[in-house]
Coordinates of C-alpha atoms and ligand atoms in Angstrom, one line a residue:
X1 CA 18.9 -9.9 -2.0
X2 CA 15.6 -10.5 -3.9
X3 CA 13.0 -12.6 -1.8
X4 CA 9.9 -13.8 -3.6
X5 CA 6.5 -14.2 -1.3
X6 CA 3.8 -16.8 -2.7
X7 CA 0.3 -17.6 -2.2
X8 CA -0.3 -21.6 -2.8
X9 CA -0.8 -23.5 -6.1
X10 CA -4.0 -21.7 -8.4
X11 CA -4.4 -24.9 -10.0
X12 CA -3.8 -28.5 -8.3
X13 CA -2.5 -31.7 -9.7
X14 CA -6.1 -33.0 -9.8
X15 CA -7.1 -29.6 -11.9
X16 CA -9.3 -28.0 -9.2
X17 CA -9.7 -24.5 -8.8
X18 CA -8.2 -23.8 -5.3
X19 CA -9.8 -21.2 -3.1
X20 CA -7.9 -20.3 0.2
X21 CA -9.4 -18.6 3.0
X22 CA -6.4 -16.5 4.2
X23 CA -5.6 -17.8 8.0
X24 CA -9.0 -20.0 7.8
X25 CA -9.1 -23.2 5.6
X26 CA -8.3 -24.0 1.8
X27 CA -11.3 -25.1 -0.7
X28 CA -11.8 -26.1 -4.1
X29 CA -14.0 -26.2 -6.9
X30 CA -13.9 -28.5 -10.2
X31 CA -13.9 -27.2 -13.7
X32 CA -14.2 -23.7 -12.4
X33 CA -11.1 -21.5 -13.8
X34 CA -13.1 -18.6 -13.2
X35 CA -13.3 -19.4 -9.7
X36 CA -13.5 -16.4 -7.0
X37 CA -10.2 -15.5 -4.5
X38 CA -9.8 -13.7 -1.6
X39 CA -6.8 -11.1 -0.9
X40 CA -3.4 -13.4 0.7
X41 CA -3.8 -11.2 3.9
X42 CA -0.8 -11.8 5.3
X43 CA 1.5 -12.2 2.6
X44 CA 0.4 -9.1 1.3
X45 CA 1.4 -7.7 4.9
X46 CA 4.4 -9.2 5.1
X47 CA 5.3 -7.7 1.3
X48 CA 4.6 -4.2 2.4
X49 CA 6.7 -4.9 5.9
X50 CA 9.5 -6.4 4.2
X51 CA 9.3 -3.5 1.6
X52 CA 9.2 -1.0 4.4
X53 CA 11.9 -2.4 6.6
X54 CA 14.3 -4.0 4.9
X55 CA 16.3 -3.7 1.6
X56 CA 15.6 -6.4 -0.2
X57 CA 14.1 -6.7 -3.4
X58 CA 10.4 -7.8 -2.8
X59 CA 7.9 -9.3 -4.8
X60 CA 4.6 -10.4 -4.0
X61 CA 2.8 -13.2 -6.5
X62 CA -0.3 -15.3 -6.6
X63 CA -1.1 -17.9 -8.3
X64 CA -4.7 -18.4 -7.0
X65 CA -4.9 -14.8 -9.2
X66 CA -3.5 -15.9 -11.8
X67 CA -4.9 -19.4 -11.6
X68 CA -1.4 -21.1 -12.1
X69 CA -0.8 -24.9 -11.9
X70 CA 2.6 -26.1 -10.3
X71 CA 4.3 -26.3 -13.4
X72 CA 3.2 -22.3 -14.7
X73 CA 4.1 -21.4 -10.8
X74 CA 6.8 -22.8 -10.5
X75 CA 8.2 -20.9 -13.7
X76 CA 6.7 -17.7 -13.0
X77 CA 8.7 -17.7 -9.7
X78 CA 11.9 -19.1 -11.1
X79 CA 12.1 -16.5 -13.6
X80 CA 12.5 -13.8 -11.1
X81 CA 15.5 -15.3 -10.2
X82 CA 14.4 -15.3 -6.1
X83 CA 17.3 -16.0 -3.2
X84 CA 14.7 -16.7 -1.1
X85 CA 10.8 -17.8 -1.5
X86 CA 8.4 -17.7 1.2
X87 CA 5.5 -19.6 0.6
X88 CA 2.1 -20.1 3.0
X89 CA 0.7 -22.8 2.7
X90 CA -2.7 -25.0 4.3
X91 CA -3.0 -28.7 4.0
X92 CA -5.6 -29.1 0.8
X93 CA -2.2 -27.5 -0.5
X94 CA 1.1 -28.5 0.9
X95 CA 1.6 -31.8 -1.7
X96 CA 1.7 -29.3 -4.5
X97 CA 2.7 -26.2 -2.7
X98 CA 5.9 -28.0 -1.5
X99 CA 6.5 -29.0 -5.3
X100 CA 6.8 -25.7 -6.6
X101 CA 8.9 -24.9 -3.9
X102 CA 11.3 -27.7 -4.9
X103 CA 10.9 -27.0 -8.5
X104 CA 12.6 -23.3 -7.6
X105 CA 15.2 -25.0 -5.2
X106 CA 16.5 -27.2 -7.6
X107 CA 16.9 -24.5 -11.0
X108 CA 17.5 -21.6 -9.2
X109 CA 19.0 -22.2 -5.9
X110 CA 16.5 -20.6 -4.1
X111 CA 16.1 -21.1 0.0
X112 CA 13.1 -22.0 1.1
X113 CA 10.9 -20.4 3.9
X114 CA 7.6 -22.3 4.7
X115 CA 4.7 -20.9 6.4
X116 CA 0.9 -21.3 7.1
X117 CA -1.6 -23.7 8.9
X118 CA -0.3 -27.0 7.4
X119 CA 3.6 -25.9 8.1
X120 CA 2.9 -25.1 11.5
X121 CA 1.1 -28.3 12.8
X122 CA 3.8 -30.2 11.0
X123 CA 7.0 -28.0 11.4
X124 CA 9.8 -30.7 11.7
X125 CA 7.9 -32.9 8.9
X126 CA 8.3 -29.5 6.6
X127 CA 11.6 -29.0 7.4
X128 CA 12.6 -31.8 5.8
X129 CA 11.3 -30.0 2.4
X130 CA 12.6 -26.4 3.1
X131 CA 15.3 -24.4 5.1
X132 CA 12.7 -22.3 7.4
X133 CA 9.8 -23.0 9.2
X134 CA 7.7 -20.3 10.9
X135 CA 5.1 -21.5 13.2
X136 CA 2.2 -19.0 13.7
X137 CA 1.3 -15.7 12.4
X138 CA 4.7 -15.2 10.6
X139 CA 5.0 -11.7 9.8
X140 CA 7.3 -10.6 13.2
X141 CA 9.4 -13.5 12.7
X142 CA 9.7 -13.3 9.0
X143 CA 10.7 -9.5 9.4
X144 CA 12.8 -10.4 12.0
X145 CA 14.2 -13.1 10.4
X146 CA 15.5 -10.6 7.2
X147 CA 16.3 -7.6 8.7
X148 CA 19.6 -6.7 9.4
X149 CA 20.9 -9.9 7.4
X150 CA 19.5 -13.1 7.5
X151 CA 18.6 -15.8 10.2
X152 CA 19.4 -19.2 10.9
X153 CA 18.5 -22.0 8.4
X154 CA 17.8 -25.3 9.6
X155 CA 15.3 -24.6 12.2
X156 CA 12.2 -24.5 12.8
X157 CA 11.0 -20.7 14.5
X158 CA 8.5 -21.4 17.4
X159 CA 5.6 -19.6 17.9
X160 CA 5.9 -16.7 20.3
X161 CA 2.5 -15.4 21.6
X162 CA 4.4 -11.9 22.8
X163 CA 6.0 -12.0 18.6
X164 CA 2.5 -11.0 17.7
X165 CA 2.9 -8.2 15.5
X166 CA 1.9 -4.9 17.3
X167 CA -1.2 -3.7 14.7
X168 CA 0.3 -0.2 15.2
X169 CA 3.4 -1.3 13.2
X170 CA 1.3 -2.1 10.2
X171 CA 1.7 -0.8 7.0
X172 CA -1.0 -1.2 4.4
X173 CA -1.0 -4.5 2.5
X174 CA 0.9 -5.2 -1.1
X175 CA -1.2 -3.1 -3.3
X176 CA 1.6 -2.4 -6.4
X177 CA 2.8 -6.0 -7.1
X178 CA -1.0 -7.4 -7.0
X179 CA -3.6 -4.8 -7.5
X180 CA -6.1 -5.2 -4.2
X181 CA -9.0 -4.0 -6.4
X182 CA -8.6 -7.4 -8.7
X183 CA -9.5 -9.3 -6.0
X184 CA -12.7 -7.0 -5.5
X185 CA -13.0 -8.1 -9.6
X186 CA -12.9 -11.9 -8.9
X187 CA -16.2 -11.3 -6.9
X188 CA -16.5 -13.2 -3.6
X189 CA -20.1 -14.5 -4.4
X190 CA -21.4 -13.1 -1.1
X191 CA -20.3 -9.5 -1.7
X192 CA -23.3 -7.7 -3.8
X193 CA -20.6 -5.1 -4.6
X194 CA -17.0 -4.6 -5.9
X195 CA -15.9 -4.6 -2.5
X196 CA -11.7 -4.8 -1.7
X197 CA -11.1 -6.4 1.3
X198 CA -9.4 -5.0 4.3
X199 CA -8.6 -5.9 7.5
X200 CA -9.7 -3.6 10.8
X201 CA -8.4 -6.4 13.4
X202 CA -6.2 -8.9 13.8
X203 CA -6.8 -12.3 15.7
X204 CA -9.9 -13.5 17.7
X205 CA -11.2 -13.9 21.4
X206 CA -12.7 -16.8 21.1
X207 CA -11.2 -20.4 20.5
X208 CA -13.9 -22.5 18.4
X209 CA -12.3 -26.4 18.5
X210 CA -12.1 -26.5 14.2
X211 CA -10.4 -22.9 14.1
X212 CA -7.6 -22.7 12.4
X213 CA -6.9 -18.9 12.9
X214 CA -7.6 -18.5 16.6
X215 CA -5.2 -22.1 17.7
X216 CA -2.3 -21.9 14.8
X217 CA -1.7 -18.8 13.4
X218 CA -2.7 -17.0 17.3
X219 CA -2.0 -19.4 19.6
X220 CA -5.7 -18.9 21.6
X221 CA -7.9 -15.9 22.2
X222 CA -6.1 -12.5 20.9
X223 CA -7.7 -9.9 19.7
X224 CA -6.1 -6.2 18.2
X225 CA -7.9 -3.8 16.7
X226 CA -6.5 -0.7 14.3
X227 CA -7.5 2.4 15.2
X228 CA -10.5 3.7 14.1
X229 CA -8.9 7.1 12.0
X230 CA -6.2 4.1 10.7
X231 CA -8.6 2.7 8.9
X232 CA -11.0 5.5 8.2
X233 CA -7.5 6.4 5.8
X234 CA -6.8 3.3 4.8
X235 CA -10.7 3.4 3.1
X236 CA -10.5 6.7 2.2
X237 CA -7.1 6.2 0.1
X238 CA -8.3 3.0 -1.7
X239 CA -11.5 4.9 -2.6
X240 CA -9.7 7.7 -3.8
X241 CA -7.4 4.8 -5.9
X242 CA -10.0 3.0 -7.3
X243 CA -13.1 5.2 -8.1
X244 CA -14.4 1.9 -9.6
X245 CA -14.6 0.4 -5.9
X246 CA -18.3 0.3 -4.8
X247 CA -17.5 -0.6 -1.0
X248 CA -15.5 -2.5 1.1
X249 CA -15.8 -6.6 3.1
X250 CA -14.5 -6.0 6.8
X251 CA -12.6 -9.6 6.5
X252 CA -11.5 -9.6 9.9
X253 CA -11.7 -12.6 12.0
X254 CA -14.0 -10.7 13.8
X255 CA -15.3 -7.2 12.9
X256 CA -17.2 -6.9 16.2
X257 CA -15.6 -8.0 19.5
X258 CA -16.1 -4.9 20.7
X259 CA -19.1 -3.1 19.9
X260 CA -18.0 0.3 21.5
X261 CA -15.7 0.2 18.7
X262 CA -17.7 -0.8 15.9
X263 CA -20.0 2.3 17.1
X264 CA -16.8 4.8 16.8
X265 CA -16.1 3.0 13.3
X266 CA -19.6 3.9 11.9
X267 CA -18.8 7.4 13.1
X268 CA -15.7 7.7 11.7
X269 CA -16.9 6.4 8.4
X270 CA -20.1 9.3 8.5
X271 CA -17.8 11.4 9.7
X272 CA -15.5 11.1 6.8
X273 CA -18.3 10.8 4.1
X274 CA -18.1 7.7 3.1
X275 CA -21.2 6.3 4.0
X276 CA -22.4 6.3 0.0
X277 CA -20.5 3.1 0.0
X278 CA -21.3 -0.3 0.9
X279 CA -19.8 -2.5 3.2
X280 CA -20.0 -5.8 5.0
X281 CA -18.6 -7.3 7.5
X282 CA -17.7 -10.9 9.2
X283 CA -18.9 -10.7 12.7
X284 CA -20.4 -12.6 15.5
X285 CA -24.4 -11.9 16.4
X286 CA -24.2 -12.1 20.0
X287 CA -22.5 -9.0 20.6
X288 CA -24.7 -6.7 18.7
X289 CA -27.2 -4.3 20.3
X290 CA -29.6 -1.9 18.7
X291 CA -27.7 1.0 18.5
X292 CA -24.5 -1.0 16.7
X293 CA -27.0 -1.7 13.8
X294 CA -28.6 1.3 13.2
X295 CA -25.2 3.3 12.9
X296 CA -24.1 0.2 11.1
X297 CA -26.8 0.8 8.3
X298 CA -25.9 4.3 8.5
X299 CA -22.5 4.3 7.6
X300 CA -23.0 2.0 4.6
X301 CA -23.1 -1.5 5.7
X302 CA -25.7 -3.6 4.2
X303 CA -24.5 -7.1 4.8
X304 CA -23.0 -9.0 8.6
X305 CA -21.9 -12.1 8.5
X306 CA -22.1 -14.7 11.3
X307 CA -21.5 -17.9 13.1
X308 CA -24.6 -19.4 13.5
X309 CA -23.1 -23.0 13.2
X310 CA -25.3 -25.2 15.2
X311 CA -28.9 -25.3 16.3
X312 CA -28.1 -28.3 19.2
X313 CA -27.1 -27.3 22.3
X314 CA -25.0 -30.7 22.6
X315 CA -22.6 -29.8 19.2
X316 CA -22.5 -26.4 20.5
X317 CA -20.7 -27.7 23.7
X318 CA -18.7 -29.8 21.2
X319 CA -17.5 -27.2 19.2
X320 CA -16.3 -25.1 22.1
X321 CA -19.0 -22.2 20.8
X322 CA -19.5 -21.5 24.4
X323 CA -20.7 -17.5 24.6
X324 CA -21.1 -17.4 20.9
X325 CA -24.0 -20.0 21.2
X326 CA -26.6 -17.9 22.5
X327 CA -30.2 -18.7 21.0
X328 CA -32.4 -16.2 22.8
X329 CA -29.8 -14.0 21.5
X330 CA -29.7 -14.9 17.7
X331 CA -33.7 -14.7 17.7
X332 CA -33.2 -11.1 19.3
X333 CA -30.3 -10.2 16.8
X334 CA -32.4 -11.5 13.8
X335 CA -35.5 -9.7 14.8
X336 CA -33.0 -6.6 14.8
X337 CA -31.3 -7.0 11.8
X338 CA -34.2 -7.5 9.9
X339 CA -36.5 -4.2 11.4
X340 CA -33.3 -1.8 10.7
X341 CA -32.7 -4.0 6.9
X342 CA -29.5 -5.0 7.5
X343 CA -28.9 -8.4 5.6
X344 CA -27.6 -11.8 7.7
X345 CA -25.7 -14.0 5.8
X346 CA -25.6 -17.2 8.7
X347 CA -22.8 -20.3 8.5
X348 CA -23.7 -23.4 10.0
X349 CA -21.6 -26.9 10.1
X350 CA -23.0 -30.8 10.1
X351 CA -20.7 -33.3 11.5
X352 CA -18.8 -31.6 14.0
X353 CA -17.9 -33.3 17.4
X354 CA -20.9 -34.1 19.4
X355 CA -23.2 -34.5 16.4
X356 CA -25.2 -37.2 15.1
X357 CA -28.2 -37.1 12.8
X358 CA -30.9 -36.0 15.3
X359 CA -28.9 -32.9 16.3
X360 CA -27.7 -31.9 12.6
X361 CA -31.3 -32.3 11.3
X362 CA -32.3 -29.6 13.8
X363 CA -30.0 -27.3 12.3
X364 CA -31.3 -28.2 9.0
X365 CA -35.0 -27.1 10.2
X366 CA -33.6 -23.9 11.8
X367 CA -31.7 -22.9 8.7
X368 CA -35.0 -23.3 6.5
X369 CA -36.7 -21.3 8.8
X370 CA -34.7 -18.5 9.0
X371 CA -34.2 -18.6 5.9
X372 CA -38.2 -19.1 5.1
X373 CA -39.1 -16.1 7.5
X374 CA -36.3 -14.0 5.9
X375 CA -34.5 -13.5 9.0
X376 CA -31.0 -14.6 7.0
X377 CA -30.5 -13.6 3.6
X378 CA -28.2 -16.9 2.6
X379 CA -26.1 -18.8 4.3
X380 CA -23.2 -22.0 4.0
X381 CA -24.1 -25.3 5.4
X382 CA -20.2 -27.1 5.7
X383 CA -19.0 -30.3 6.8
X384 CA -16.9 -29.3 9.7
X385 CA -13.4 -30.6 8.8
X386 CA -10.8 -31.6 11.8
X387 CA -7.9 -28.9 10.1
X388 CA -4.4 -30.1 11.5
X389 CA -3.0 -27.4 13.5
X390 CA -6.8 -26.9 15.5
X391 CA -7.8 -29.0 18.7
X392 CA -10.8 -31.4 16.6
X393 CA -7.8 -32.7 14.4
X394 CA -6.0 -33.9 17.2
X395 CA -8.9 -35.0 19.0
X396 CA -10.1 -37.5 16.2
X397 CA -6.9 -38.1 15.3
X398 CA -6.5 -39.4 18.9
X399 CA -9.9 -41.4 18.8
X400 CA -8.9 -43.3 15.8
X401 CA -12.1 -41.5 14.1
X402 CA -10.1 -40.0 10.8
X403 CA -10.9 -41.5 7.9
X404 CA -9.0 -38.9 5.6
X405 CA -6.5 -40.8 2.9
X406 CA -5.2 -37.8 1.4
X407 CA -4.3 -34.1 2.8
X408 CA -6.8 -33.1 -0.4
X409 CA -9.3 -34.7 1.5
X410 CA -8.7 -32.0 4.1
X411 CA -11.2 -29.4 1.8
X412 CA -12.9 -26.8 3.8
X413 CA -16.2 -27.7 3.7
X414 CA -17.4 -30.1 1.4
X415 CA -16.1 -33.4 2.3
X416 CA -15.7 -35.4 5.2
X417 CA -12.7 -37.2 6.7
X418 CA -14.3 -38.3 10.5
X419 CA -16.1 -41.8 11.1
X420 CA -17.8 -41.0 14.6
X421 CA -19.3 -44.4 15.6
X422 CA -22.9 -44.4 14.5
X423 CA -21.9 -41.6 12.3
X424 CA -19.9 -41.9 9.5
X425 CA -18.1 -39.6 6.8
X426 CA -20.3 -40.8 4.0
X427 CA -23.6 -40.3 6.4
X428 CA -22.6 -37.1 7.4
X429 CA -22.2 -36.2 3.7
X430 CA -25.9 -37.4 3.2
X431 CA -26.6 -35.1 5.9
X432 CA -24.8 -32.3 4.1
X433 CA -26.6 -33.2 0.8
X434 CA -30.6 -33.2 2.7
X435 CA -29.3 -29.9 4.4
X436 CA -28.8 -28.5 0.5
X437 CA -32.1 -29.7 -0.5
X438 CA -33.5 -27.8 2.4
X439 CA -31.8 -24.7 1.6
X440 CA -33.2 -25.5 -1.9
X441 CA -36.7 -25.8 -1.4
X442 CA -36.5 -22.6 1.4
X443 CA -34.8 -20.4 -0.8
X444 CA -37.6 -21.1 -3.9
X445 CA -40.5 -20.5 -1.0
X446 CA -38.8 -17.6 0.0
X447 CA -37.6 -15.7 -3.1
X448 CA -40.1 -16.6 -5.7
X449 CA -42.3 -13.4 -4.8
X450 CA -39.3 -11.6 -5.4
X451 CA -38.1 -13.0 -8.4
X452 CA -41.3 -12.7 -9.7
X453 CA -41.7 -8.9 -9.2
X454 CA -38.3 -8.4 -10.6
X455 CA -38.9 -10.5 -13.7
X456 CA -41.7 -8.9 -14.6
X457 CA -40.1 -5.5 -15.2
X458 CA -36.9 -6.7 -16.4
X459 CA -38.7 -9.0 -19.3
X460 CA -39.2 -6.1 -21.1
X461 CA -35.0 -6.2 -21.7
X462 CA -35.5 -9.1 -24.5
X463 CA -37.0 -6.8 -26.9
X464 CA -37.5 -9.6 -29.5
X465 CA -39.6 -12.1 -28.9
X466 CA -37.6 -15.3 -28.3
X467 CA -38.3 -18.5 -30.4
X468 CA -35.5 -21.1 -29.3
X469 CA -34.2 -20.1 -26.0
X470 CA -30.9 -22.0 -24.7
X471 CA -30.0 -21.8 -20.8
X472 CA -27.6 -23.4 -18.8
X473 CA -27.9 -25.7 -15.0
X474 CA -25.0 -23.0 -13.9
X475 CA -27.4 -22.2 -10.7
X476 CA -28.7 -24.2 -8.0
X477 CA -32.0 -25.7 -8.5
X478 CA -34.3 -23.2 -7.0
X479 CA -33.3 -20.6 -8.8
X480 CA -33.7 -22.8 -12.1
X481 CA -36.6 -23.4 -11.2
X482 CA -37.7 -19.9 -11.0
X483 CA -36.3 -18.9 -14.7
X484 CA -38.0 -21.8 -16.0
X485 CA -41.1 -21.2 -15.1
X486 CA -40.7 -17.4 -15.8
X487 CA -39.4 -18.6 -19.3
X488 CA -42.7 -20.8 -20.0
X489 CA -44.8 -17.8 -18.2
X490 CA -43.2 -15.7 -20.4
X491 CA -42.7 -17.1 -24.1
X492 CA -44.9 -20.1 -23.9
X493 CA -44.2 -21.0 -27.8
X494 CA -40.6 -20.8 -27.3
X495 CA -38.6 -24.1 -27.5
X496 CA -36.8 -24.3 -24.3
X497 CA -33.4 -26.1 -24.0
X498 CA -30.9 -26.5 -21.1
X499 CA -27.7 -27.7 -21.1
X500 CA -28.1 -29.9 -17.9
X501 CA -25.4 -32.2 -16.0
X502 CA -26.3 -36.1 -16.8
X503 CA -26.7 -37.1 -13.5
X504 CA -29.8 -34.3 -13.4
X505 CA -31.8 -34.9 -16.3
X506 CA -33.8 -37.3 -14.4
X507 CA -35.2 -35.0 -12.0
X508 CA -35.8 -32.2 -14.8
X509 CA -37.3 -34.0 -17.1
X510 CA -40.0 -34.9 -14.6
X511 CA -40.5 -32.0 -13.1
X512 CA -40.4 -29.4 -16.6
X513 CA -41.6 -31.9 -19.1
X514 CA -41.6 -29.4 -21.7
X515 CA -37.7 -28.8 -21.5
X516 CA -35.5 -30.2 -24.2
X517 CA -32.6 -31.4 -22.4
X518 CA -29.2 -31.1 -23.4
X519 CA -26.7 -34.0 -21.8
X520 CA -23.8 -32.1 -20.5
X521 CA -21.4 -35.4 -19.7
X522 CA -19.1 -34.1 -17.5
X523 CA -19.2 -32.6 -13.5
X524 CA -18.3 -29.7 -11.9
X525 CA -18.8 -26.0 -12.9
X526 CA -19.9 -26.4 -17.1
X527 CA -17.0 -25.4 -19.1
X528 CA -15.8 -25.5 -22.9
X529 CA -12.7 -27.9 -22.1
X530 CA -15.3 -30.5 -20.6
X531 CA -17.4 -30.0 -23.1
X532 CA -18.9 -33.0 -25.1
X533 CA -19.0 -33.1 -29.1
X534 CA -22.7 -33.9 -29.5
X535 CA -23.9 -31.3 -27.1
X536 CA -22.2 -28.6 -29.0
X537 CA -23.6 -29.9 -31.9
X538 CA -27.1 -30.1 -30.3
X539 CA -26.9 -26.2 -28.9
X540 CA -25.8 -25.6 -32.5
X541 CA -28.5 -26.8 -34.4
X542 CA -31.2 -25.2 -31.7
X543 CA -30.0 -21.9 -33.5
X544 CA -31.0 -20.4 -29.9
X545 CA -32.1 -16.4 -30.6
X546 CA -31.5 -16.1 -27.0
X547 CA -29.6 -17.8 -24.6
X548 CA -29.8 -17.5 -20.5
X549 CA -27.0 -17.6 -18.0
X550 CA -28.6 -18.4 -14.8
X551 CA -26.5 -16.7 -11.7
X552 CA -27.7 -17.7 -8.4
X553 CA -24.7 -14.8 -7.1
X554 CA -26.1 -11.3 -7.7
X555 CA -23.3 -9.7 -9.7
X556 CA -23.0 -12.7 -11.8
X557 CA -19.0 -12.4 -11.7
X558 CA -17.1 -15.9 -11.9
X559 CA -18.9 -17.3 -14.7
X560 CA -16.7 -16.6 -17.9
X561 CA -16.4 -20.8 -18.3
X562 CA -19.7 -20.9 -19.2
X563 CA -20.3 -17.6 -21.1
X564 CA -17.8 -19.4 -23.2
X565 CA -20.0 -21.9 -23.9
X566 CA -22.4 -19.7 -24.6
X567 CA -20.9 -17.7 -27.3
X568 CA -20.0 -21.2 -28.7
X569 CA -23.3 -22.2 -28.9
X570 CA -24.3 -19.2 -31.8
X571 CA -27.2 -18.0 -29.4
X572 CA -27.6 -14.5 -31.1
X573 CA -28.1 -12.7 -27.7
X574 CA -26.6 -13.9 -24.0
X575 CA -27.7 -12.5 -21.0
X576 CA -27.8 -13.6 -17.3
X577 CA -30.5 -14.0 -14.3
X578 CA -29.3 -13.2 -11.4
X579 CA -30.5 -14.4 -7.9
X580 CA -33.2 -11.7 -7.8
X581 CA -34.3 -12.3 -11.7
X582 CA -32.6 -9.0 -13.0
X583 CA -31.7 -9.9 -16.6
X584 CA -27.9 -8.3 -17.0
X585 CA -26.7 -8.6 -20.5
X586 CA -23.8 -10.8 -20.9
X587 CA -21.4 -8.2 -22.6
X588 CA -22.1 -5.9 -19.6
X589 CA -19.6 -8.1 -17.7
X590 CA -17.5 -9.5 -20.3
X591 CA -17.7 -7.1 -23.1
X592 CA -18.3 -8.0 -26.8
Ligands
LIG601 S1 -14.8 -16.7 16.5 FE1 -14.5 -19.2 16.0 S2 -13.8 -19.3 14.2 FE2 -14.4 -17.6 14.1 S3 -12.6 -16.5 14.1 FE3 -12.8 -16.6 16.3 S4 -12.2 -18.9 17.3 FE4 -12.0 -19.2 15.0

């Protein structure tokens, strides 16, 4: 029997590029076909489980890796002639995913199994569109379903905590039908190296009110660590198979739930001689101690990602952060990490339960201070979205505060769907925008010294003095300000033009009156499909001898869309300028 296992659609019906964060949330980007994507963790495990333990012909396909829209995806899946299609779906993509499933069923008669966040939250409703729904973590139930024949159809397989997979039974996830290294090359913007995603544990001992993973997949607190030896063996095999792989992103729900285990893992990495690679990990700050961070540094960890979420005790209570919210412990951890030399990436959220303008502004001030004082190297500021399946959704649904109109509004992070009395979704979005302005200010203040110092060395890479310089509004404002100032200082006589989104031209013409602005009339990421003809003609007519593509991402990957525009502009030499002021020839990343 042929079974196709499929991730959600890669491009939705509105043309948005979909970025699923497996078991957490799904977000999207406009006009950004080269956006990164994460390895589909549980689908990858299911693929190797079914291949190992059943006699079926199994294939994993990922529309997010290939950037398929729903029509193309349905054709690709249908061409495999599956008897069964298994999909993992979230609220953000459920409408398009079910379209694909129905199309596949219509064309080749395949039966459909739906899993994931949205099917778990609305199981009976989803069942109307498919043959089987599995609620919660689906590895063990799906294996049971397809082992020794096929299980019963027309049913919802309910979540059963005793059916969570034993991590000792897990093979390494799929690496043949899709390459795990391809996801490293896609370049999660926070990773600074080419890092494969690897999972050393399953579950999480906490139950934050907004969390899909804890509530929907694992049925509440649960944490299943793999043995250190098994983790190190998987790492060794990956580094052997992919010599260009520079490190690992430990994308656990929480890597350091047991700090003693982290110390053992670090010692095992060092003993295996793998401490010459680079590692970063999803962590919680409150379990760290000095010894653990020191060992991590020795083992090759350069960055830890921690949820700070809020500066407000009131919001922390509303978010059910409980033991995760410890302001004194946060300060102590940040001091230790700074002293030891491990970078910290922090996550913050706005508009959660218990929030209002006053409380969320406390979080903005904290974020700004931590960036300016270099306690965190970077951060994410999201809007707290009540995802179906998490208690936050049930609470705001019952109180009638929800204002999301369609499932595609449940984008992870930037769309407000809750109207509290006195704190509307619109106002939450404005406060989040305020946070991003504060972020830009803080990054400018903190990063200018490093940027200027690197630029002084890097500028010699532009061997012939440019007379016409073209650049693109392809980075955040703090970074563009540093780039523009550096260019003006280095080549004061050059004519400098920037392709700039229409709604930002007023600010740039005020702050940089010497800059010639070419208006880009679309929104989202700059790309050739949306480029207006007059902008292209203007770029060509300036005959730039150098084009710079500013990237606030360290590794500059994921910029092929704007690179295509730069290549069409007629500029003779193309370079990225990264967040640290390093100049990278475009050919080094995208070839000639
Ligand atoms: S720490 Fe909170 S948000 Fe993170 S996985 Fe655990 S419950 Fe979810």
